[in-house]
Every structure is written in C-alpha cells, then in structure tokens.
Coordinates of C-alpha atoms and ligand atoms in Angstrom, one line a residue:
X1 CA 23.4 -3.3 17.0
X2 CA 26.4 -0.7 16.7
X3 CA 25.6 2.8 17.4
X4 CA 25.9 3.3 13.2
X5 CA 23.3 0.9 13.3
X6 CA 21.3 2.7 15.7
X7 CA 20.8 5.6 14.0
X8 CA 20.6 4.2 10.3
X9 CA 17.2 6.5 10.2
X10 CA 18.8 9.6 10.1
X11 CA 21.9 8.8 7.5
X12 CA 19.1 8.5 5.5
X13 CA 17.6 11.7 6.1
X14 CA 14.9 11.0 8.1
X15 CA 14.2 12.5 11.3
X16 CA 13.3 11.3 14.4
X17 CA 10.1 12.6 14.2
X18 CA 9.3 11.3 10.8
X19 CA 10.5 7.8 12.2
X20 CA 8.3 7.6 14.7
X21 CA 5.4 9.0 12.3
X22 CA 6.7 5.4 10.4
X23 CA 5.8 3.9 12.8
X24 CA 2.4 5.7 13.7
X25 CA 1.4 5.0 10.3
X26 CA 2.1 1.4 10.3
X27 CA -0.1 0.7 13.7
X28 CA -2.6 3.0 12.3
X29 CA -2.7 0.6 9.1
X30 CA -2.5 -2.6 11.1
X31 CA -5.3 -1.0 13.8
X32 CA -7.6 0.3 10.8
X33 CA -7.3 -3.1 9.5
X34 CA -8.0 -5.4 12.3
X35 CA -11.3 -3.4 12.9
X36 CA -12.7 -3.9 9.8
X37 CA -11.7 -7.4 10.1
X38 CA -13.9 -7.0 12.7
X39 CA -16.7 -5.0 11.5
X40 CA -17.0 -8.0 8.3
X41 CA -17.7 -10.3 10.9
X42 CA -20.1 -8.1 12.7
X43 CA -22.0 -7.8 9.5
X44 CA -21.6 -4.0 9.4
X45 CA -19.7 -3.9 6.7
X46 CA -19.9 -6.2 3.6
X47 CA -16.2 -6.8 2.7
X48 CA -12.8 -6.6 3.5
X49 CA -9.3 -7.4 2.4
X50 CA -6.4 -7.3 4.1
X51 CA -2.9 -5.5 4.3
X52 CA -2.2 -6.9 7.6
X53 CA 1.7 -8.0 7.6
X54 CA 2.2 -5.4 4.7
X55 CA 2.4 -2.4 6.3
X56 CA 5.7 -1.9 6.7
X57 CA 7.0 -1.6 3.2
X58 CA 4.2 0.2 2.4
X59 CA 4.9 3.0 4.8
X60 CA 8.6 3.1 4.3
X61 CA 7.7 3.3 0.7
X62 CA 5.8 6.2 1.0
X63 CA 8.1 8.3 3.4
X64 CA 10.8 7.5 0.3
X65 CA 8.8 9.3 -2.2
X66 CA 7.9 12.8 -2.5
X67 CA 4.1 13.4 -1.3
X68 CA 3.7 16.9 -3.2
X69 CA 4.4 15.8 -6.6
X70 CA 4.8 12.4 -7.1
X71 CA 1.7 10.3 -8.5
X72 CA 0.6 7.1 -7.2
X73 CA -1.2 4.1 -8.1
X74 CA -1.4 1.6 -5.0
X75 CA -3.1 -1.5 -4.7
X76 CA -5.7 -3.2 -2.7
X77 CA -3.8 -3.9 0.5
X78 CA -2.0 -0.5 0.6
X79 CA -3.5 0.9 3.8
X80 CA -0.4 2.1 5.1
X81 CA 0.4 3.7 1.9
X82 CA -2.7 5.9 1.0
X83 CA -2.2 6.7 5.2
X84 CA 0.9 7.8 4.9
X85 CA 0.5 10.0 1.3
X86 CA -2.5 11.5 3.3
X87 CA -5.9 10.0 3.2
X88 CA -7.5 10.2 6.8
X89 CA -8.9 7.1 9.2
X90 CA -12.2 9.1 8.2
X91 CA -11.9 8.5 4.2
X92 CA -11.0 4.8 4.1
X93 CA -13.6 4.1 6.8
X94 CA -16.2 5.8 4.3
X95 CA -15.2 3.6 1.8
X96 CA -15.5 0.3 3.6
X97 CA -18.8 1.9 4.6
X98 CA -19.6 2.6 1.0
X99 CA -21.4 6.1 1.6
X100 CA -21.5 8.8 -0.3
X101 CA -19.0 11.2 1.3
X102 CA -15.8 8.4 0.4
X103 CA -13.5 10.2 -2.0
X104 CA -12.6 7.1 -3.3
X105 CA -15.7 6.4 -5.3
X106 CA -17.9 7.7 -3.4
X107 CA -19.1 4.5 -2.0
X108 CA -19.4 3.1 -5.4
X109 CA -16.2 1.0 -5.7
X110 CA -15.6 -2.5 -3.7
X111 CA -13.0 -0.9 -0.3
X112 CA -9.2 -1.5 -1.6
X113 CA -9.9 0.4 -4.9
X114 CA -7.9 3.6 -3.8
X115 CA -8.7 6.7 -5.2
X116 CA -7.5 10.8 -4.2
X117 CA -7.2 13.2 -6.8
X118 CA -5.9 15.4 -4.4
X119 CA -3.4 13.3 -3.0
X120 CA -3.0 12.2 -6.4
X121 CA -3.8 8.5 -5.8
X122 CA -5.2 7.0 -9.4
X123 CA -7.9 5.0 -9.4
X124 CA -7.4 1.3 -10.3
X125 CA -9.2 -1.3 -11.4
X126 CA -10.6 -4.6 -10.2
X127 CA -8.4 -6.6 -13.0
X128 CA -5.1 -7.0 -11.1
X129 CA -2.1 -5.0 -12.4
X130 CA -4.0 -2.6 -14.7
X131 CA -2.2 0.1 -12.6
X132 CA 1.1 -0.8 -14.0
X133 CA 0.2 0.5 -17.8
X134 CA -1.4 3.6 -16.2
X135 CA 1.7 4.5 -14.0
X136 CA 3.4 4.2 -16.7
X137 CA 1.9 6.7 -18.6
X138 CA 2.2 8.9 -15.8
X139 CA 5.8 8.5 -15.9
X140 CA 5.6 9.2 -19.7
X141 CA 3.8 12.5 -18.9
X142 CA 6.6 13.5 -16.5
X143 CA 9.2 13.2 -19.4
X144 CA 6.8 14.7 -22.0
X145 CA 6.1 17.6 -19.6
X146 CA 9.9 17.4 -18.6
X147 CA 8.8 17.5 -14.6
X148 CA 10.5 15.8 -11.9
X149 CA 7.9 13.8 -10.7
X150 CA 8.0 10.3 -10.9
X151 CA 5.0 7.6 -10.3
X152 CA 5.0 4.8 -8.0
X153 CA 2.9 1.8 -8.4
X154 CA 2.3 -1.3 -5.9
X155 CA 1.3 -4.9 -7.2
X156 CA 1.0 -8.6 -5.8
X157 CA 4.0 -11.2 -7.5
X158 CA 0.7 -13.0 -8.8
X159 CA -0.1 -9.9 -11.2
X160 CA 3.2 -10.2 -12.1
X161 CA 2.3 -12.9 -14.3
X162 CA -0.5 -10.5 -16.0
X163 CA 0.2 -9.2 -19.5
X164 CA -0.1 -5.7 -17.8
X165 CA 2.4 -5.7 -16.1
X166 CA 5.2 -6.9 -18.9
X167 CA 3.6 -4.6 -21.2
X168 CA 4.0 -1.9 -18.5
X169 CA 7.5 -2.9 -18.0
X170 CA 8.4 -3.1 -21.8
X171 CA 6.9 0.6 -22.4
X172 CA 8.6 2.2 -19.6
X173 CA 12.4 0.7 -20.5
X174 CA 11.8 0.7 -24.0
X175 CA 11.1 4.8 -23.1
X176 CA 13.2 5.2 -20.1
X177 CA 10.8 6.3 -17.9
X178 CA 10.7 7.8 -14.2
X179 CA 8.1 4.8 -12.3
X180 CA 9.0 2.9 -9.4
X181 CA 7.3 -0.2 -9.6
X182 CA 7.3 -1.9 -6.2
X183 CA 6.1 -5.7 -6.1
X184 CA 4.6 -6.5 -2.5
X185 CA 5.8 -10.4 -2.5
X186 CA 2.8 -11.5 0.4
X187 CA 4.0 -15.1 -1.0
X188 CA 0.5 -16.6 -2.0
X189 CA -2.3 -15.4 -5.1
X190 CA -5.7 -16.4 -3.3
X191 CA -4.6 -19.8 -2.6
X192 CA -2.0 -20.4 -4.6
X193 CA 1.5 -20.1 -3.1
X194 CA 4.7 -18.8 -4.6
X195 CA 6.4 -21.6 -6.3
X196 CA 3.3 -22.2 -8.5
X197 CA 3.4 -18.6 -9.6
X198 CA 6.6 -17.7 -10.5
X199 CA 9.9 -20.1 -11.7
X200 CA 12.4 -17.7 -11.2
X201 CA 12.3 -14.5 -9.4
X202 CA 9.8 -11.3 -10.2
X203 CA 12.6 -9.0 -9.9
X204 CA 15.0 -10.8 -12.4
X205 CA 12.3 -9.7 -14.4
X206 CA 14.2 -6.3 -14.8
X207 CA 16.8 -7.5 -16.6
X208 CA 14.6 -8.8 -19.3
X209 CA 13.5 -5.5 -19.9
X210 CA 16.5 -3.3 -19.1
X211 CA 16.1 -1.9 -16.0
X212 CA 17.6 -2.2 -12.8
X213 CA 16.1 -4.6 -10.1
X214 CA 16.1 -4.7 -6.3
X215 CA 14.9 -7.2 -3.7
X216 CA 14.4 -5.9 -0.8
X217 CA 13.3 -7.6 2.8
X218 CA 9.4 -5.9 3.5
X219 CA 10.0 -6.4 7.0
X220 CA 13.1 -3.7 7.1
X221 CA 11.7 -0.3 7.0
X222 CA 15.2 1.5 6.2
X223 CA 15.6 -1.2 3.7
X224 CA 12.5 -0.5 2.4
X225 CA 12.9 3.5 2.9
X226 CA 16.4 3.4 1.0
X227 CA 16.0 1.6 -2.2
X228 CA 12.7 3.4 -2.9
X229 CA 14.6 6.4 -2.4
X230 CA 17.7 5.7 -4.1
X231 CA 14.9 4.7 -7.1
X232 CA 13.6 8.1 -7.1
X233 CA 16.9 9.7 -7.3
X234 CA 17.7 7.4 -10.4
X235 CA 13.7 8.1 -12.0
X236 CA 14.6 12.2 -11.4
X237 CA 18.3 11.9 -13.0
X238 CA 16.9 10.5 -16.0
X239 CA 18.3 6.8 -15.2
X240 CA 15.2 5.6 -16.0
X241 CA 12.5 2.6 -14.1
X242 CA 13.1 0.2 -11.2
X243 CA 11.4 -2.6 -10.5
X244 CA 11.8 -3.3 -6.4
X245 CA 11.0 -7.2 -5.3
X246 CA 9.5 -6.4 -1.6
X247 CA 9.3 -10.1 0.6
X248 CA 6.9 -9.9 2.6
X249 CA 3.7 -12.3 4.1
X250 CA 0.3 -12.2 3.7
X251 CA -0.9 -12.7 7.3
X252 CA -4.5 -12.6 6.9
X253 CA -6.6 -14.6 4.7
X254 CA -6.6 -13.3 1.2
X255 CA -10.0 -11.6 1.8
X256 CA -13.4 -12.2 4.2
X257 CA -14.3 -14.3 1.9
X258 CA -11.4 -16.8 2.0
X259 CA -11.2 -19.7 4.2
X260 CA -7.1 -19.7 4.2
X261 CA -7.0 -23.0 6.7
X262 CA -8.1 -24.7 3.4
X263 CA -3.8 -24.3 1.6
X264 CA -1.8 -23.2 4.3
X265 CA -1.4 -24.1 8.3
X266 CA -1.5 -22.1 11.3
X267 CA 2.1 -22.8 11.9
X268 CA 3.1 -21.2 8.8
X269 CA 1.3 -17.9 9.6
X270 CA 2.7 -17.7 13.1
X271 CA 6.3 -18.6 12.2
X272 CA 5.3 -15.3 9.6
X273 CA 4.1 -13.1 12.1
X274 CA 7.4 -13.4 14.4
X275 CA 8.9 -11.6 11.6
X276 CA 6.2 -8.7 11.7
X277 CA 8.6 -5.7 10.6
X278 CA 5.7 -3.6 12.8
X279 CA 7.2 -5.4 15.7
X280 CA 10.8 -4.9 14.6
X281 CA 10.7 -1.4 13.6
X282 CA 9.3 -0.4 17.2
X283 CA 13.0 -2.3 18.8
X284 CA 14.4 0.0 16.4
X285 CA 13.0 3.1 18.0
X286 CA 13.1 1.6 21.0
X287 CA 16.9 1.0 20.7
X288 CA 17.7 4.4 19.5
X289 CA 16.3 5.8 22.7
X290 CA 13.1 7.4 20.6
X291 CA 10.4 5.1 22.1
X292 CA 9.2 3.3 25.0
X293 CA 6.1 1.6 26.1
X294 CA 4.4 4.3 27.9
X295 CA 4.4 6.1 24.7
X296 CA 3.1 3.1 22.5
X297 CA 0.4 2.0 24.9
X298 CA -1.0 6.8 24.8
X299 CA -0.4 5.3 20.6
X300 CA -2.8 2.7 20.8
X301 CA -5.0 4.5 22.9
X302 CA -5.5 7.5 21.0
X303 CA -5.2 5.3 17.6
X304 CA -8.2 3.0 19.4
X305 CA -9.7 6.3 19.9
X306 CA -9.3 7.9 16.2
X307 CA -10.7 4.8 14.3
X308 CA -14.0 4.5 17.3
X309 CA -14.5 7.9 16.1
X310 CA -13.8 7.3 12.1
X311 CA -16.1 3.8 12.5
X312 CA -19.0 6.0 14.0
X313 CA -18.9 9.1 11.3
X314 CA -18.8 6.9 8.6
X315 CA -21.6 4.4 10.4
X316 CA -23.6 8.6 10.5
X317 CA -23.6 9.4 6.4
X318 CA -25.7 8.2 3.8
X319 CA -25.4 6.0 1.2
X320 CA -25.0 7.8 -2.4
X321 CA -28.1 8.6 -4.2
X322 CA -29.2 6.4 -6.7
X323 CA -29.0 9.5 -9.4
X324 CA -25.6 9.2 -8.6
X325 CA -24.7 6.1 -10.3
X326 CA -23.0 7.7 -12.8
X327 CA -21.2 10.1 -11.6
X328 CA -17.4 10.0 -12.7
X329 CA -18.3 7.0 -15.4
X330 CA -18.7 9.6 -18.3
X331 CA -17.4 12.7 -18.7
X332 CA -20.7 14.1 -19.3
X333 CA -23.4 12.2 -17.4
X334 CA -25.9 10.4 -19.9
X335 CA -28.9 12.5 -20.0
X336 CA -32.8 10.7 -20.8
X337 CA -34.7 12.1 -23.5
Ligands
TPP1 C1 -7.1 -10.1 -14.2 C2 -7.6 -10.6 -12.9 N1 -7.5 -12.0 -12.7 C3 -8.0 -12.5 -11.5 C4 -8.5 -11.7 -10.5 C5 -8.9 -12.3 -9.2 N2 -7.9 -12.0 -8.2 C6 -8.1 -11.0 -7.3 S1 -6.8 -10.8 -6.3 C7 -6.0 -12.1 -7.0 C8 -4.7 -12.6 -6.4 C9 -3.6 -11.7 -6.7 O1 -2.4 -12.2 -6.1 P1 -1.2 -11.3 -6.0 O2 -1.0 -10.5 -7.2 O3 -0.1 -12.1 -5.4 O4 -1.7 -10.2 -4.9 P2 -2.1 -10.4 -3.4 O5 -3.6 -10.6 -3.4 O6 -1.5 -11.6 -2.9 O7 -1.8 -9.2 -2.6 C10 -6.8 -12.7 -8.0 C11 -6.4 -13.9 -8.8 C12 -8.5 -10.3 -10.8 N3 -9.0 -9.4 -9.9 N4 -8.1 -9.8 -11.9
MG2 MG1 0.5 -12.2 -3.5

C-alpha cells in the first residue's frame, strides 16, 4: 500500500478518530448480531435476521451522510446503519426483545423494522422496497421546502425487481430529486441467488431512468464512504438522485428461520467471509499506524460488555400493554362506545 494509500481516510475528510469509530461501529453491528443469533437459538427471543457480512457498507454509508439533517429509511439488515446514525445497543436489543420501551415500535413490529423519529429513521414496512416510494417523497419535501437535506434509503437487489422500487426511481428522476438510493447486493433473495433475479445489473438500472449509477465493492469502506458522499454533494447541488450498486454477501442464513445448507454450500460462504471488509478495514487501521491488537481485543471486551448489559435491560422491561395495541396505528386512537 503506498503511503497515499495509507491515509486514503483522511483525503476524504475523515479523521482518525471517526475511522476508528467505523470501525467500532461495524464490530458493534457484527457483535449485536452474532448474539441474537444466539439468543434465537436459546429461545429467548423469537426471531432474528441478519446483517452479518453487511456491515461495512452500511457504516461507511452512514459516516457519508449528514446525521443532523438527512432522513433515512434503512432496511432490515441495517444494524450498522441505525448504530451509526445513533440508535443505542439498548434500543435495538428492546426491539428484538419486543417490550414496550423499543422506540421502534414499541415492541409491536417484527426486529429489522427500524424506526427513530428522533434520529429521523422512517418506519418501513414488511413488503420489501416500500421504503423506496417513501424516501422519495422525503426527497421531494426537501425540494418543496428548498432544504438541503437529502434522504437515503437501503434495499436488497431482490426488491429491486418490486414495482416500488421502479416507481420510486421513475418519480425521483422524472422530479430530480435529492435521495441516495443504495442497493445492498448480499447476492441471494431467501433462496434464490443472483442470476435468477436480475439479467443485467441493478445499477444499470439508472440509466433507464436518468440518473447516475455507481457500483461500488461493500467490502471497501472508503469506497463505500466516497461515492455516498460524492452522491450527497450531487443530491445538495441540485444534480439530482443516485442509485449506488453495493456487492456484498449475505453470510448468514436469510433469517432464523432459514435452513441455507438447503441452496448454497459451506464452501461458498467461507470463500465469502475471507473477504469480510470488517476484517479488511481493521489492516487498514492497522496499516496506518491507528490500531493494534491490544486495542481491538479492550474493543471486544468492552463491546462484549455493552451488549451483556443491553441483553439484560431489555431481558428487565415489560412487554407493552395490551391497551396499547393501537398506539401509532391511527392518528387518534379508536375509542369504544
Ligand atoms: C413484497 C414482498 N414480497 C416478498 C416478501 C418476502 N421476503 C422477505 S425478504 C425477501 C427477500 C428479499 O431479498 P433481497 O431484496 O435481495 O434482500 P435480502 O433479504 O437479500 O437482504 C422476501 C422475498 C416480502 N417481505 N415482501
Ligand atoms: Mg439479497
């Protein structure tokens, strides 16, 4: 690696301190992730799907955009996203809890389902892509509003095939509009892998509807980092919506309940998980003289320590109330005669 090479990070504008907070984030992701893995299998929780080997877009995507203003509208295996925009080990261990303290929906909604009004994380749906139509009217409400905030919205290349998502894409070049849309290529839907889902490429889908498209390698943070960034700086100037092609691998099973020996071998997944951009992005610091391994083994041990202690609070709180059940489904809760 040449010494430009070396310090790519901060030709970027990152510091070295919001590197390693990258990379924090990502094993914080990846940690929070594995546990719950665990805690499905332990029967304390009921369900769980994974981000595991998607972490490091997510993060780098996050880190490009601007957490005060922007508004976003992740999808189910965006751990590392809704970590790094600001939700705590605390909240998302609520949710995959289900109790009634989870600001996501308040124990209500199946874990993935993101929500933070605060943080200004929409709530999605269980249909896959619906979040593409709503981030684009988010986008349309910056340009009506003339602010310079732009939305960002996450989505699995099998969605891509949903009418949402065209429609989405139609709107928002027909309308020039300031959304990132950012297409986490894990390579399979469920069971079915890539070249039964898509002939040609999902970012070549930009051209179709006018907009510039990027693919991107997952596994490459800075990669990652800049082209969301250099997106953002096109949404603010008015050029308009880019559609970013992130390759990346599903590690884990689709969900607990997927047996993924059944359509794809072990082999595969290890020859995958050489490429974990976790792994990579720690050389990376490591290179650049930011890192070493007595600093990553305190990491795990005080990330070890932060999700024992989000596991047991969230294992402490109550379920919601039944009265509850419609809180946030109407505007006004139905009252009974
Ligand atoms: C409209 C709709 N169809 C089907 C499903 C069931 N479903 C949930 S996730 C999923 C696979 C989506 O694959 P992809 O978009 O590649 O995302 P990934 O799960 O791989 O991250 C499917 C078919 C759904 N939730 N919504
Ligand atoms: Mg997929």
């Amino acid at each position: 690696m040449s010494v430009g090479q070396l310090m790519e990070h901060r030709s970027l504008g990152l510091t070295d301190e919001d590197a390693i907070k990258m990379y924090t984030n990502m094993l914080a992701a990846r940690k929070f992730d594995e546990r719950c893995l665990l805690l499905q299998r332990a029967g304390k929780v009921a369900f769980h799907v994974s981000g595991i080997g998607q972490e490091t877009a997510q993060v780098a995507a996050a880190f490009a955009l601007d957490r005060d203003k922007d508004y976003f509208l992740p999808y189910y295996r965006d751990y590392g996203f809704v970590l790094s925009v600001g939700m705590t080990l605390r909240e998302l261990m609520l949710s995959n809890f289900a109790r009634a303290e989870d600001p996501n929906s308040g124990g209500r909604q199946m874990p993935g389902h993101f929500s933070h009004k605060k943080l200004r994380i929409v709530t999605g749906s269980s249909p896959v892509t619906t979040q593409v139509p709503h981030a684009v009217g988010f986008a349309l409400a910056a340009k009506m509003k003339r602010q310079d905030f732009v939305s960002f919205v996450t989505f699995g290349e099998g969605s891509s095939n949903q009418g949402d998502f065209h429609e989405g894409c139609n709107f928002a070049g027909v309308h020039n509009l300031p959304v990132i849309l950012m297409c986490e290529n894990n390579q399979y839907a469920i069971s079915v892998p890539l070249k039964k889902q898509v002939a040609g490429n999902v970012v070549d889908r930009a051209i179709g509807y006018g907009f510039k498209g990027v693919r991107v390698d997952g596994n490459n943070a800075l990669e990652v980092y800049r082209t969301v960034k250099e997106a953002r700086e096109r949404a603010v100037r008015g050029e308009g919506p880019t559609l970013i092609e992130a390759m990346m691998y599903r590690i884990s099973p689709h969900s607990t309940a997927d047996n993924d020996m059944m359509y794809r071998t072990k082999e595969e997944v290890e020859h995958h998980k050489a490429k974990d951009g976790i792994v990579r992005f720690k050389s990376y610091l490591i290179e650049c003289g930011l890192w070493g391994e007595e600093q990553d083994a305190r990491l795990h041990e005080e990330l070890a320590a932060q999700i024992k202690d989000a596991t047991e609070y969230a294992d402490r709180q109550p379920y919601p109330e039944p009265q509850d059940l419609m809180n946030y489904v109407y505007a006004q809760p139905v009252k009974e005669d």
